[in-house]
């Protein structure tokens, strides 16, 4: 099996200033796709052919270019949300790696715009079930900014971050994805009135954390009120 690609020299930078993504978004008119051809017989199934695959790559490239050149915050949000949607389909994984969209998502995690962070985190969550994408994110030191997203006030961002940490946990990465601050955070989330978040945190604690980790985190929580805040409902 081929080794996972190493991150490019320098993270993707703008040359200019566990479910499918649900938020409906409007594509910029400059990158609207042409209708996909269907197989003979009217089945409605997309016809898979080299020209269609080339069109898929060109379309994703158009989205990335739109993100690079637009000065509109709204357009950037729309494009990033659409890229997160396309990250749900394994057929797009190779193209998204080729276009350095994984690095784009990682870079957007540190933006002040909560929507950009939400969409980027959702895109990474969609991508990291794939082994190659998972290894790429780990090699790119992506766990740290993902952990930082646990402190977001945006529920969608936090849920995606928790889910992504689960998907990224391997024997090699476990020490980082289940570090003490993360386990303490999950303990707090598990007590949240937000059922969606508390259930997800409980699964994290049960499936990814050892009894000694839980005991240490509980002891720490007893002696400090400082922690990662709960997201807004």
C-alpha positions in Angstrom: 0.0 0.0 0.0 1.4 3.4 -0.9 2.5 5.6 1.9 0.4 8.7 2.8 1.6 11.8 1.0 3.6 14.2 3.1 2.3 17.7 3.7 3.7 20.1 1.1 6.5 22.5 1.9 4.6 25.1 3.9 0.9 24.8 4.7 -1.6 25.9 2.0 -1.8 29.7 2.2 -4.1 32.1 0.5 -2.1 33.8 -2.3 -4.7 36.5 -1.8 -6.0 38.1 1.3 -20.1 12.1 11.4 -22.9 12.9 8.8 -23.3 14.7 5.5 -23.1 18.5 5.7 -26.7 19.6 6.2 -26.7 23.4 5.8 -28.0 24.4 2.3 -25.6 26.7 0.5 -25.7 28.7 -2.7 -22.9 28.1 -5.2 -21.4 31.2 -6.7 -22.7 31.6 -10.2 -19.2 31.5 -11.7 -18.6 27.9 -10.7 -22.0 26.3 -11.2 -21.5 22.8 -12.6 -22.9 21.4 -15.8 -25.5 18.6 -15.5 -23.9 15.2 -15.2 -24.5 12.8 -18.2 -26.6 9.7 -17.5 -26.2 6.2 -18.6 -28.2 5.0 -21.7 -31.7 3.8 -20.9 -32.7 6.7 -18.7 -31.6 5.1 -15.4 -30.5 8.5 -14.1 -27.2 7.1 -12.8 -24.2 9.2 -13.6 -22.1 7.9 -16.5 -18.6 7.4 -15.3 -16.1 8.3 -18.0 -12.7 10.0 -18.2 -14.2 13.3 -19.4 -16.6 13.4 -16.4 -13.8 12.8 -13.9 -11.8 15.6 -15.5 -14.9 17.8 -15.1 -15.1 16.9 -11.5 -11.5 18.0 -10.9 -12.0 21.2 -12.9 -15.1 22.0 -10.9 -13.3 21.5 -7.6 -10.4 23.6 -8.9 -12.9 26.3 -9.8 -14.2 26.3 -6.2 -10.7 26.6 -4.8 -9.9 29.4 -7.2 -13.1 31.2 -6.3 -12.1 31.0 -2.6 -8.7 32.4 -3.4 -9.8 35.4 -5.5 -13.0 36.6 -4.0 -13.1 39.5 -1.6 -16.6 38.6 -0.4 -16.8 36.9 3.1 -20.2 35.5 2.1 -18.7 33.9 -1.0 -15.8 32.4 0.9 -18.3 30.8 3.4 -20.4 29.4 0.5 -17.4 28.0 -1.3 -15.9 26.4 1.9 -19.3 24.9 2.8 -19.5 23.4 -0.7 -16.0 22.0 -0.4 -17.1 20.4 2.9 -20.1 18.9 1.1 -17.8 17.4 -1.6 -15.5 16.0 1.1 -18.4 13.6 2.0 -17.9 11.7 -1.3 -14.9 9.3 -1.4 -14.8 9.8 -5.2 -13.5 13.3 -4.5 -10.7 12.4 -2.0 -7.9 12.2 -4.5 -8.9 15.5 -6.1 -9.2 17.3 -2.8 -5.7 16.1 -1.8 -4.4 17.2 -5.2 -5.8 20.7 -4.7 -4.5 20.9 -1.1 -8.0 21.3 0.2 -7.0 19.4 3.4 -4.5 22.1 4.1 -7.1 24.8 3.3 -9.5 23.3 5.9 -6.7 23.1 8.5 -5.7 26.7 7.9 -9.3 27.9 8.3 -9.5 26.4 11.8 -7.7 29.4 13.1 -9.8 32.0 11.5 -11.9 34.5 13.5 -14.9 33.9 11.3 -17.0 31.2 13.1 -18.7 30.1 9.9 -15.4 29.4 8.1 -14.2 27.4 11.1 -17.5 25.4 11.2 -17.3 24.5 7.5 -13.6 23.7 7.6 -14.1 21.5 10.7 -17.0 19.8 9.0 -14.9 19.1 5.9 -12.1 17.5 7.9 -14.7 15.4 9.7 -16.0 14.1 6.4 -12.4 13.4 5.1 -10.7 11.7 8.0 -12.5 8.3 7.8 -10.2 7.7 4.9 -6.8 6.2 5.9 -4.7 8.3 3.6 -6.5 11.5 4.6 -6.2 10.6 8.3 -2.4 10.1 8.0 -2.1 13.3 6.1 -3.9 15.3 8.8 -1.8 13.7 11.5 1.4 14.3 9.6 0.4 18.0 9.1 0.0 18.4 12.9 -3.7 18.9 12.6 -4.7 17.5 16.0 -3.8 20.6 17.9 -6.0 23.1 15.9 -8.8 20.5 16.0 -8.5 20.3 19.8 -8.7 24.1 19.9 -12.1 23.9 18.2 -13.5 22.2 21.3 -13.6 25.7 22.8 -15.8 27.0 20.1 -19.2 28.5 21.0 -20.6 26.9 17.8 -22.3 23.5 18.5 -21.7 22.2 15.0 -18.0 23.0 15.2 -17.6 21.2 18.6 -19.6 18.1 17.4 -17.4 17.9 14.3 -14.3 18.3 16.4 -15.2 15.6 18.8 -16.1 13.2 16.0 -12.9 14.0 14.1 -10.8 13.3 17.2 -12.4 9.9 17.4 -11.7 9.2 13.7 -8.1 10.4 14.1 -7.3 8.2 17.1 -4.7 5.5 16.3 -2.2 3.7 18.5 0.3 6.4 17.4 -1.9 9.4 17.9 -3.8 8.3 21.0 -1.6 10.2 23.4 -2.4 13.4 21.6 -6.1 12.9 20.8 -6.8 11.7 24.4 -4.5 14.1 26.2 -5.6 15.1 29.7 -7.2 18.4 28.8 -9.2 16.6 26.1 -10.5 14.0 28.5 -11.4 16.6 31.1 -13.3 18.5 28.4 -15.2 15.3 27.4 -16.1 14.7 31.0 -17.7 18.2 31.1 -19.4 17.7 27.8 -20.8 14.4 29.0 -22.7 16.4 31.7 -24.1 18.9 29.2 -27.9 19.4 28.9 -27.2 19.2 25.1 -28.1 15.5 24.5 -26.3 15.4 21.2 -23.1 16.6 22.7 -23.3 14.6 25.9 -24.0 11.4 24.1 -21.0 11.9 21.8 -18.7 12.8 24.7 -19.8 9.7 26.6 -18.9 7.5 23.6 -15.5 9.2 23.4 -14.9 8.5 27.1 -16.0 4.9 26.9 -14.4 3.9 23.6 -11.2 5.9 23.5 -10.1 6.6 27.1 -8.6 4.3 29.7 -9.7 4.1 33.3 -6.5 5.7 34.6 -7.1 8.6 32.2 -10.6 9.1 33.4 -9.6 9.0 37.1 -6.8 11.5 36.5 -9.2 13.8 34.6 -11.9 13.6 37.3 -9.3 14.4 40.0 -8.1 17.4 38.1 -11.7 18.6 37.6 -12.3 18.5 41.3 -9.5 21.0 41.9 -10.0 23.5 39.1 -12.9 25.4 37.6 -10.9 26.2 34.5 -11.9 24.2 31.4 -13.1 24.3 27.9 -16.4 26.1 27.9 -19.6 24.4 26.6 -20.9 25.6 23.2 -24.0 27.7 23.1 -27.2 25.8 22.5 
